[in-house]
Amino acid sequence: MPRLRLALVQMNPVVGDIDANAEAVLAQARAAQAAGAQVVVTPEMALNGYPIEDLAYRSTFIAASRAAVQTLASRLAEEGLGDLVVIVGHLDTAKTGALANLPDRLGVPKNAPTNSASVITGGRIVARYDKHHLPNYGVFDEFRHFVPGDETQIVQVGGVDIALAICEDIWQDGPSAAANAAEAGLLVVLNGSPYEAAKDDVRLDLCARRALEGQCALAYVNMVGGQDELVFDGDTIVVGADGELIARSPQFTEDLLVVDLDLPAATAAMPEPGTRFHGLRVERTIISAEPFPEAGEPLRPLPAERWDDLGERYQALVLGLRDYVRKNGFSTVLMGLSGGIDSTLVGAIAVDALGAEKVFGVSNPSAWSTEHSVGDAAELARRTGLTLDTVPIAPIFDVYQEALHLDGLAEENLQARIRAVIWMGLSNQQGHLVLACGNKSELATGYSTIYGDAVGGYAPIKDVPKTLVWELARWRNAWAASRGETPPIPENAIGKPPSAELRPGQLDTDSLPPYEVLDAVLDAYVERDLGAAEVVAEGFDPALVERVVTLVDRAEYKRRQYPPGPKISRRNFGRDRRVPITTGWRESL
Amino acid sequence: MPRLRLALVQMNPVVGDIDANAEAVLAQARAAQAAGAQVVVTPEMALNGYPIEDLAYRSTFIAASRAAVQTLASRLAEEGLGDLVVIVGHLDTAKTGALANLPDRLGVPKNAPTNSASVITGGRIVARYDKHHLPNYGVFDEFRHFVPGDETQIVQVGGVDIALAICEDIWQDGPSAAANAAEAGLLVVLNGSPYEAAKDDVRLDLCARRALEGQCALAYVNMVGGQDELVFDGDTIVVGADGELIARSPQFTEDLLVVDLDLPAATAAMPEPGTRFHGLRVERTIISAEPFPEAGEPLRPLPAERWDDLGERYQALVLGLRDYVRKNGFSTVLMGLSGGIDSTLVGAIAVDALGAEKVFGVSNPSAWSTEHSVGDAAELARRTGLTLDTVPIAPIFDVYQEALHLDGLAEENLQARIRAVIWMGLSNQQGHLVLACGNKSELATGYSTIYGDAVGGYAPIKDVPKTLVWELARWRNAWAASRGETPPIPENAIGKPPSAELRPGQLDTDSLPPYEVLDAVLDAYVERDLGAAEVVAEGFDPALVERVVTLVDRAEYKRRQYPPGPKISRRNFGRDRRVPITTGWRESL
């Protein structure tokens, strides 16, 4: 069997920064060549980043992307990397003729953008595959942005036929079957597959199933990094034709996975170019028909270890924050530190993401702040090394009240908003990005003050329910302990009953059900999108379900103005769950 | 020729409020019967409102919608309206078998929701049409929410064959041609077509073209009202088979358009049910084959007069605001009144939408506020009758500064944020909806203070460029004068140079190009989505284009947290223009 050495580039592109992304691909191609690889594969849209959203329509962006692929081809050859076969993901525009084949029910976007993979070798683009299946659910809007391809692409390298696919192409039935029919020995899949909890298991199962269906090995290359609400976890995977895992990259970090595969030689059964399989036109490019010379035992790096369930989510939050800060040109962050568990966890995440010297906390005690709150914030600062500043709000509160005479909820919100004005003032003066510290349970029920604790450029734990906030805090401390480090989070912040401290003796449970119950109802209503009656059928108290559902429905206006934050659940508020603000729909029981 | 009397229901449904919407349909059916109509047609999704967004997936919402159509059928019969043929738009779920016909590249949404029109008569649903063409561009996400239908539906009423279509079905080629092939005498189109400037001309042209192509009369029924970012303008239209306008409803108001049409009798050329035309399965239901008795001259109401270009936009803003307030359960609004033209125009719009007694303004003079600013706000109050309160910010500013010592932009923003805290406090205390008064030019360039002047639940002029703000102000005053009323907007507010008044002598032109130039560049870059080089090619100064484009790209984070407001342009910020916050793409020249 011919042997191929693959180099799978688990890279962290920046949306829109084509030049930097192309440089990164080039650097990885150099490393791949140095490692003796023959085939280099990048993630989906590696040159453009993902998702590019409506930049897909911009004619200048498409032109720059097309030029970048050509430049990459030239530079690879100029640098002596011309023998490599580099398969790179990028934005392109539909091939002539392809538009005529589109179903008439498809509104064709301006400029007919495609989500493409070009095969580069010898200084030229020798083949191009356009993604067939355009996901348009959950966080995806690809029917909005792209037109689908209608060709299958087979490239023969070292005597092995390689079929191409892009992300959703293997989640839907189709091209993998086509690859099988085409008798390819390897299916290469370029991906921009965002993280959500436990998705790595789903991906491995999928890759194994498609390999078995296609009777061919499968190399799955995913990107890594944060992009607005999304975090890409990497998790690049290679499986054999028997569905068994061969190699796997670590999560949440860049990696160049170099692996040898012994693959079946191309056979005469390969269909002729121009014929159709499964409705797709077959295109085939022979780059090299002779097997590459082998040298000894195949290179088979051990599959990287996985994070456990909590560690994985924590690392997703860290990477999401780090990349939002870095990719938006900030270097430091600032947050209000109340001593409560939410802001304390955000402080720990920020220190892990950026280093303590880049993290600034502000304590804003009011008349109702307890001693231990102020102390817990100070203890976090002491343990982690972040900088803590204190600005009491009482004098400001008093002068507002002389003019406004607010009471009740208006008075509570006033305190939260005074704090926000202080944070934003310090941010404007000193250049920090402000972090909002609200959790998903708060965001769901509207238990926060708009323009108060809700202000910020990024919200690291907005997709973390309160019960998971506690779990992650405990996990972080245990992880520290297991490595002989100081646990960053004061135990008192984890153990004490949650309170907004906006009036004397206030507790969250005055306004909300216990978080264990609340989060279970929210999981059913928000993440699984059940109706209220269906939630009750799972055994919850009808009055409580009605109360929670009403809170969620009424808080949509607040969520629309909330900062972005990393999706880690199956259904986040934002890209995943898009509901009207104005709605008369009331779930009935 | 048989004569039909149609009643076209230009109604204002509330998204999600199925019961109220069904009651409204029933009330209009009563009125239609009283007017002697035989066929009643509602807009698209009349029972559910439009757009319902991810409520489309909710199994309880689908079930409620399906039940509501059945209940409507029963109640029509019980009330003696069973002889009417009522064609009503609603959410449903795909017919058994339809899913098998879907192209495999389509991700089928949970519960397979459909955008449907049911034909009700004699207490029963006798036919159901599912929308074929699902728009997924601009403000539309229908590929996300619905599965397409694959049947054409013909119903014979009074001896006339009527074909059905829903909105996008006539914007794309297809069903109208099928109706022609099917030899129908009338094409009925249910619509949820949002307003944008001058769209009424486009719609009339389209209806005329489709009528000519189909050689059949066409009745186009649109909804009216505001829904989050969208405003529906109505503009219900009837054209003859010759493409000539027969009847037209007024814009921006509910209407029951009753009109007689003399239509060709059904012919033997009608294809058999079950056969296929243009890939669609033909379904045909004969409700009544005998022509209805005629009585004299046909009822032909004069087409309603149109608003002029500026009047139309102004009315869209008024309706958008009125409905956002009403449908979200508010009754009063509050805004900061600086004396500048933006907040002054918003004040006038609010008074027109809600009445002066529901409108509360707050003047918050600072050390840098000019005499005339305070005076102009008072003059607006005097002319319109809105309530004006004054809360100076200097004492609050001073106490913040004792703690923070901010300067430069941070100091300017502090003033804007102090005002916002005051407005929100009054809103929380008194129950007003806060209006944000920023215009589209500001929103585009980020020339506003986040959590300052940007706060609010709704932003009436966020899709109005500054130059159009002045035009609309002049139009509103001229309209008042033409009716012998007091022009609401102080001339001084229109004539003076714009300033944020956050430092002494500050003018917008210190930071921005003149608005005439700025708005022209924004039209090219934002509304027409040209690249920077393409904008320069239109004759603008390259350095200026680069500056404006950079401002727009960097302000996306502010726009994401801005309140919703009515779309009136071809491309608003929000549903229409969806770009990443994090992006390294820089337009080059």
PDB file of N, CA and C in Angstrom, chain A residues 14-21 47-48 55 58 60-65 324-330, chain B residues 525 530-533 545-557 559 577 579-589:
ATOM      1  N   VAL A  14      -7.545  34.656  11.872  1.00  0.00           N
ATOM      2  CA  VAL A  14      -8.303  35.835  12.299  1.00  0.00           C
ATOM      3  C   VAL A  14      -9.269  36.187  11.173  1.00  0.00           C
ATOM      4  N   VAL A  15     -10.544  36.291  11.487  1.00  0.00           N
ATOM      5  CA  VAL A  15     -11.513  36.642  10.452  1.00  0.00           C
ATOM      6  C   VAL A  15     -11.081  37.922   9.749  1.00  0.00           C
ATOM      7  N   GLY A  16     -11.003  37.857   8.440  1.00  0.00           N
ATOM      8  CA  GLY A  16     -10.739  39.047   7.639  1.00  0.00           C
ATOM      9  C   GLY A  16      -9.273  39.354   7.411  1.00  0.00           C
ATOM     10  N   ASP A  17      -8.381  38.828   8.253  1.00  0.00           N
ATOM     11  CA  ASP A  17      -6.960  39.180   8.112  1.00  0.00           C
ATOM     12  C   ASP A  17      -6.281  38.182   7.169  1.00  0.00           C
ATOM     13  N   ILE A  18      -6.574  38.333   5.892  1.00  0.00           N
ATOM     14  CA  ILE A  18      -6.132  37.361   4.881  1.00  0.00           C
ATOM     15  C   ILE A  18      -4.615  37.262   4.845  1.00  0.00           C
ATOM     16  N   ASP A  19      -3.935  38.402   4.933  1.00  0.00           N
ATOM     17  CA  ASP A  19      -2.474  38.378   4.846  1.00  0.00           C
ATOM     18  C   ASP A  19      -1.856  37.564   5.980  1.00  0.00           C
ATOM     19  N   ALA A  20      -2.302  37.838   7.200  1.00  0.00           N
ATOM     20  CA  ALA A  20      -1.740  37.123   8.352  1.00  0.00           C
ATOM     21  C   ALA A  20      -2.077  35.637   8.277  1.00  0.00           C
ATOM     22  N   ASN A  21      -3.286  35.331   7.840  1.00  0.00           N
ATOM     23  CA  ASN A  21      -3.684  33.922   7.753  1.00  0.00           C
ATOM     24  C   ASN A  21      -2.862  33.189   6.699  1.00  0.00           C
ATOM     25  N   LEU A  47      -7.966  30.933   5.062  1.00  0.00           N
ATOM     26  CA  LEU A  47      -7.422  32.233   4.637  1.00  0.00           C
ATOM     27  C   LEU A  47      -8.293  33.402   5.093  1.00  0.00           C
ATOM     28  N   ASN A  48      -9.580  33.141   5.335  1.00  0.00           N
ATOM     29  CA  ASN A  48     -10.516  34.225   5.638  1.00  0.00           C
ATOM     30  C   ASN A  48     -10.981  34.237   7.076  1.00  0.00           C
ATOM     31  N   LEU A  55     -19.440  39.715   5.167  1.00  0.00           N
ATOM     32  CA  LEU A  55     -18.246  40.012   4.371  1.00  0.00           C
ATOM     33  C   LEU A  55     -18.197  39.101   3.142  1.00  0.00           C
ATOM     34  N   ARG A  58     -18.912  41.003  -0.053  1.00  0.00           N
ATOM     35  CA  ARG A  58     -18.088  42.163  -0.406  1.00  0.00           C
ATOM     36  C   ARG A  58     -17.164  41.800  -1.564  1.00  0.00           C
ATOM     37  N   THR A  60     -14.694  43.316  -2.878  1.00  0.00           N
ATOM     38  CA  THR A  60     -13.262  43.528  -2.615  1.00  0.00           C
ATOM     39  C   THR A  60     -12.685  42.394  -1.766  1.00  0.00           C
ATOM     40  N   PHE A  61     -13.484  41.881  -0.870  1.00  0.00           N
ATOM     41  CA  PHE A  61     -13.015  40.801   0.006  1.00  0.00           C
ATOM     42  C   PHE A  61     -12.859  39.501  -0.786  1.00  0.00           C
ATOM     43  N   ILE A  62     -13.806  39.253  -1.665  1.00  0.00           N
ATOM     44  CA  ILE A  62     -13.705  38.059  -2.521  1.00  0.00           C
ATOM     45  C   ILE A  62     -12.467  38.170  -3.412  1.00  0.00           C
ATOM     46  N   ALA A  63     -12.272  39.341  -3.994  1.00  0.00           N
ATOM     47  CA  ALA A  63     -11.118  39.526  -4.888  1.00  0.00           C
ATOM     48  C   ALA A  63      -9.810  39.330  -4.121  1.00  0.00           C
ATOM     49  N   ALA A  64      -9.754  39.883  -2.903  1.00  0.00           N
ATOM     50  CA  ALA A  64      -8.530  39.732  -2.102  1.00  0.00           C
ATOM     51  C   ALA A  64      -8.290  38.266  -1.756  1.00  0.00           C
ATOM     52  N   SER A  65      -9.361  37.558  -1.495  1.00  0.00           N
ATOM     53  CA  SER A  65      -9.237  36.148  -1.140  1.00  0.00           C
ATOM     54  C   SER A  65      -8.734  35.337  -2.331  1.00  0.00           C
ATOM     55  N   TYR A 324     -10.761  37.144  21.935  1.00  0.00           N
ATOM     56  CA  TYR A 324     -11.541  38.371  21.737  1.00  0.00           C
ATOM     57  C   TYR A 324     -10.688  39.586  22.067  1.00  0.00           C
ATOM     58  N   VAL A 325      -9.953  39.510  23.166  1.00  0.00           N
ATOM     59  CA  VAL A 325      -9.084  40.614  23.590  1.00  0.00           C
ATOM     60  C   VAL A 325      -7.999  40.861  22.548  1.00  0.00           C
ATOM     61  N   ARG A 326      -7.292  39.792  22.200  1.00  0.00           N
ATOM     62  CA  ARG A 326      -6.147  39.920  21.298  1.00  0.00           C
ATOM     63  C   ARG A 326      -6.579  40.356  19.900  1.00  0.00           C
ATOM     64  N   LYS A 327      -7.595  39.697  19.350  1.00  0.00           N
ATOM     65  CA  LYS A 327      -7.971  39.951  17.965  1.00  0.00           C
ATOM     66  C   LYS A 327      -8.654  41.313  17.787  1.00  0.00           C
ATOM     67  N   ASN A 328      -9.119  41.904  18.896  1.00  0.00           N
ATOM     68  CA  ASN A 328      -9.709  43.239  18.812  1.00  0.00           C
ATOM     69  C   ASN A 328      -8.746  44.336  19.258  1.00  0.00           C
ATOM     70  N   GLY A 329      -7.482  43.974  19.429  1.00  0.00           N
ATOM     71  CA  GLY A 329      -6.472  45.001  19.671  1.00  0.00           C
ATOM     72  C   GLY A 329      -6.406  45.514  21.093  1.00  0.00           C
ATOM     73  N   PHE A 330      -7.038  44.814  22.024  1.00  0.00           N
ATOM     74  CA  PHE A 330      -6.890  45.194  23.434  1.00  0.00           C
ATOM     75  C   PHE A 330      -5.730  44.416  24.043  1.00  0.00           C
TER      76      PHE A 330
ATOM     77  N   TYR B 525     -20.934  52.697   0.949  1.00  0.00           N
ATOM     78  CA  TYR B 525     -20.236  51.640   1.682  1.00  0.00           C
ATOM     79  C   TYR B 525     -21.200  50.726   2.444  1.00  0.00           C
ATOM     80  N   LEU B 530     -20.435  48.574  -1.253  1.00  0.00           N
ATOM     81  CA  LEU B 530     -19.259  48.657  -2.127  1.00  0.00           C
ATOM     82  C   LEU B 530     -17.987  48.551  -1.293  1.00  0.00           C
ATOM     83  N   GLY B 531     -16.914  48.082  -1.907  1.00  0.00           N
ATOM     84  CA  GLY B 531     -15.600  48.140  -1.277  1.00  0.00           C
ATOM     85  C   GLY B 531     -15.071  49.567  -1.329  1.00  0.00           C
ATOM     86  N   ALA B 532     -14.066  49.864  -0.504  1.00  0.00           N
ATOM     87  CA  ALA B 532     -13.529  51.224  -0.435  1.00  0.00           C
ATOM     88  C   ALA B 532     -13.054  51.709  -1.807  1.00  0.00           C
ATOM     89  N   ALA B 533     -12.389  50.838  -2.542  1.00  0.00           N
ATOM     90  CA  ALA B 533     -11.880  51.244  -3.858  1.00  0.00           C
ATOM     91  C   ALA B 533     -13.034  51.596  -4.798  1.00  0.00           C
ATOM     92  N   VAL B 545     -12.541  58.535   2.355  1.00  0.00           N
ATOM     93  CA  VAL B 545     -13.197  57.220   2.287  1.00  0.00           C
ATOM     94  C   VAL B 545     -12.542  56.271   3.275  1.00  0.00           C
ATOM     95  N   GLU B 546     -11.227  56.277   3.302  1.00  0.00           N
ATOM     96  CA  GLU B 546     -10.513  55.383   4.213  1.00  0.00           C
ATOM     97  C   GLU B 546     -10.881  55.682   5.669  1.00  0.00           C
ATOM     98  N   ARG B 547     -10.981  56.969   5.970  1.00  0.00           N
ATOM     99  CA  ARG B 547     -11.314  57.367   7.340  1.00  0.00           C
ATOM    100  C   ARG B 547     -12.722  56.890   7.711  1.00  0.00           C
ATOM    101  N   VAL B 548     -13.671  57.121   6.809  1.00  0.00           N
ATOM    102  CA  VAL B 548     -15.053  56.748   7.099  1.00  0.00           C
ATOM    103  C   VAL B 548     -15.185  55.221   7.210  1.00  0.00           C
ATOM    104  N   VAL B 549     -14.573  54.508   6.297  1.00  0.00           N
ATOM    105  CA  VAL B 549     -14.663  53.050   6.300  1.00  0.00           C
ATOM    106  C   VAL B 549     -14.081  52.474   7.591  1.00  0.00           C
ATOM    107  N   THR B 550     -12.971  53.044   8.032  1.00  0.00           N
ATOM    108  CA  THR B 550     -12.362  52.582   9.285  1.00  0.00           C
ATOM    109  C   THR B 550     -13.284  52.848  10.463  1.00  0.00           C
ATOM    110  N   LEU B 551     -13.895  54.026  10.490  1.00  0.00           N
ATOM    111  CA  LEU B 551     -14.839  54.342  11.566  1.00  0.00           C
ATOM    112  C   LEU B 551     -15.985  53.327  11.579  1.00  0.00           C
ATOM    113  N   VAL B 552     -16.526  53.034  10.412  1.00  0.00           N
ATOM    114  CA  VAL B 552     -17.662  52.106  10.332  1.00  0.00           C
ATOM    115  C   VAL B 552     -17.243  50.724  10.823  1.00  0.00           C
ATOM    116  N   ASP B 553     -16.102  50.248  10.343  1.00  0.00           N
ATOM    117  CA  ASP B 553     -15.672  48.897  10.715  1.00  0.00           C
ATOM    118  C   ASP B 553     -15.431  48.779  12.223  1.00  0.00           C
ATOM    119  N   ARG B 554     -14.894  49.832  12.818  1.00  0.00           N
ATOM    120  CA  ARG B 554     -14.540  49.762  14.242  1.00  0.00           C
ATOM    121  C   ARG B 554     -15.736  49.947  15.174  1.00  0.00           C
ATOM    122  N   ALA B 555     -16.857  50.395  14.646  1.00  0.00           N
ATOM    123  CA  ALA B 555     -17.998  50.702  15.522  1.00  0.00           C
ATOM    124  C   ALA B 555     -18.998  49.552  15.616  1.00  0.00           C
ATOM    125  N   GLU B 556     -18.671  48.406  15.019  1.00  0.00           N
ATOM    126  CA  GLU B 556     -19.644  47.315  15.011  1.00  0.00           C
ATOM    127  C   GLU B 556     -20.023  46.901  16.437  1.00  0.00           C
ATOM    128  N   TYR B 557     -19.053  46.897  17.350  1.00  0.00           N
ATOM    129  CA  TYR B 557     -19.359  46.474  18.731  1.00  0.00           C
ATOM    130  C   TYR B 557     -20.407  47.365  19.381  1.00  0.00           C
ATOM    131  N   ARG B 559     -22.788  48.967  17.685  1.00  0.00           N
ATOM    132  CA  ARG B 559     -24.087  48.713  17.031  1.00  0.00           C
ATOM    133  C   ARG B 559     -24.761  47.460  17.585  1.00  0.00           C
ATOM    134  N   ARG B 577     -27.669  43.936   7.753  1.00  0.00           N
ATOM    135  CA  ARG B 577     -26.218  43.987   7.598  1.00  0.00           C
ATOM    136  C   ARG B 577     -25.609  43.287   8.802  1.00  0.00           C
ATOM    137  N   VAL B 579     -22.311  41.734  10.142  1.00  0.00           N
ATOM    138  CA  VAL B 579     -20.862  41.577   9.961  1.00  0.00           C
ATOM    139  C   VAL B 579     -20.225  41.237  11.300  1.00  0.00           C
ATOM    140  N   PRO B 580     -19.047  40.619  11.260  1.00  0.00           N
ATOM    141  CA  PRO B 580     -18.381  40.271  12.515  1.00  0.00           C
ATOM    142  C   PRO B 580     -17.936  41.512  13.287  1.00  0.00           C
ATOM    143  N   ILE B 581     -17.892  41.410  14.616  1.00  0.00           N
ATOM    144  CA  ILE B 581     -17.229  42.456  15.415  1.00  0.00           C
ATOM    145  C   ILE B 581     -15.722  42.298  15.237  1.00  0.00           C
ATOM    146  N   THR B 582     -15.241  41.093  15.480  1.00  0.00           N
ATOM    147  CA  THR B 582     -13.817  40.807  15.394  1.00  0.00           C
ATOM    148  C   THR B 582     -13.457  40.585  13.936  1.00  0.00           C
ATOM    149  N   THR B 583     -12.724  41.499  13.356  1.00  0.00           N
ATOM    150  CA  THR B 583     -12.314  41.312  11.967  1.00  0.00           C
ATOM    151  C   THR B 583     -11.027  42.066  11.683  1.00  0.00           C
ATOM    152  N   GLY B 584     -10.145  41.402  10.975  1.00  0.00           N
ATOM    153  CA  GLY B 584      -8.911  42.039  10.543  1.00  0.00           C
ATOM    154  C   GLY B 584      -9.016  42.569   9.129  1.00  0.00           C
ATOM    155  N   TRP B 585     -10.218  42.466   8.511  1.00  0.00           N
ATOM    156  CA  TRP B 585     -10.367  42.958   7.147  1.00  0.00           C
ATOM    157  C   TRP B 585     -10.327  44.471   7.109  1.00  0.00           C
ATOM    158  N   ARG B 586      -9.401  45.006   6.341  1.00  0.00           N
ATOM    159  CA  ARG B 586      -9.318  46.448   6.150  1.00  0.00           C
ATOM    160  C   ARG B 586      -9.399  46.715   4.666  1.00  0.00           C
ATOM    161  N   GLU B 587     -10.393  47.475   4.285  1.00  0.00           N
ATOM    162  CA  GLU B 587     -10.533  47.853   2.879  1.00  0.00           C
ATOM    163  C   GLU B 587      -9.305  48.649   2.462  1.00  0.00           C
ATOM    164  N   SER B 588      -8.652  48.252   1.379  1.00  0.00           N
ATOM    165  CA  SER B 588      -7.475  48.999   0.924  1.00  0.00           C
ATOM    166  C   SER B 588      -7.820  49.760  -0.351  1.00  0.00           C
ATOM    167  N   LEU B 589      -6.985  50.737  -0.653  1.00  0.00           N
ATOM    168  CA  LEU B 589      -7.261  51.590  -1.823  1.00  0.00           C
ATOM    169  C   LEU B 589      -6.200  51.397  -2.903  1.00  0.00           C
TER     170      LEU B 589
END
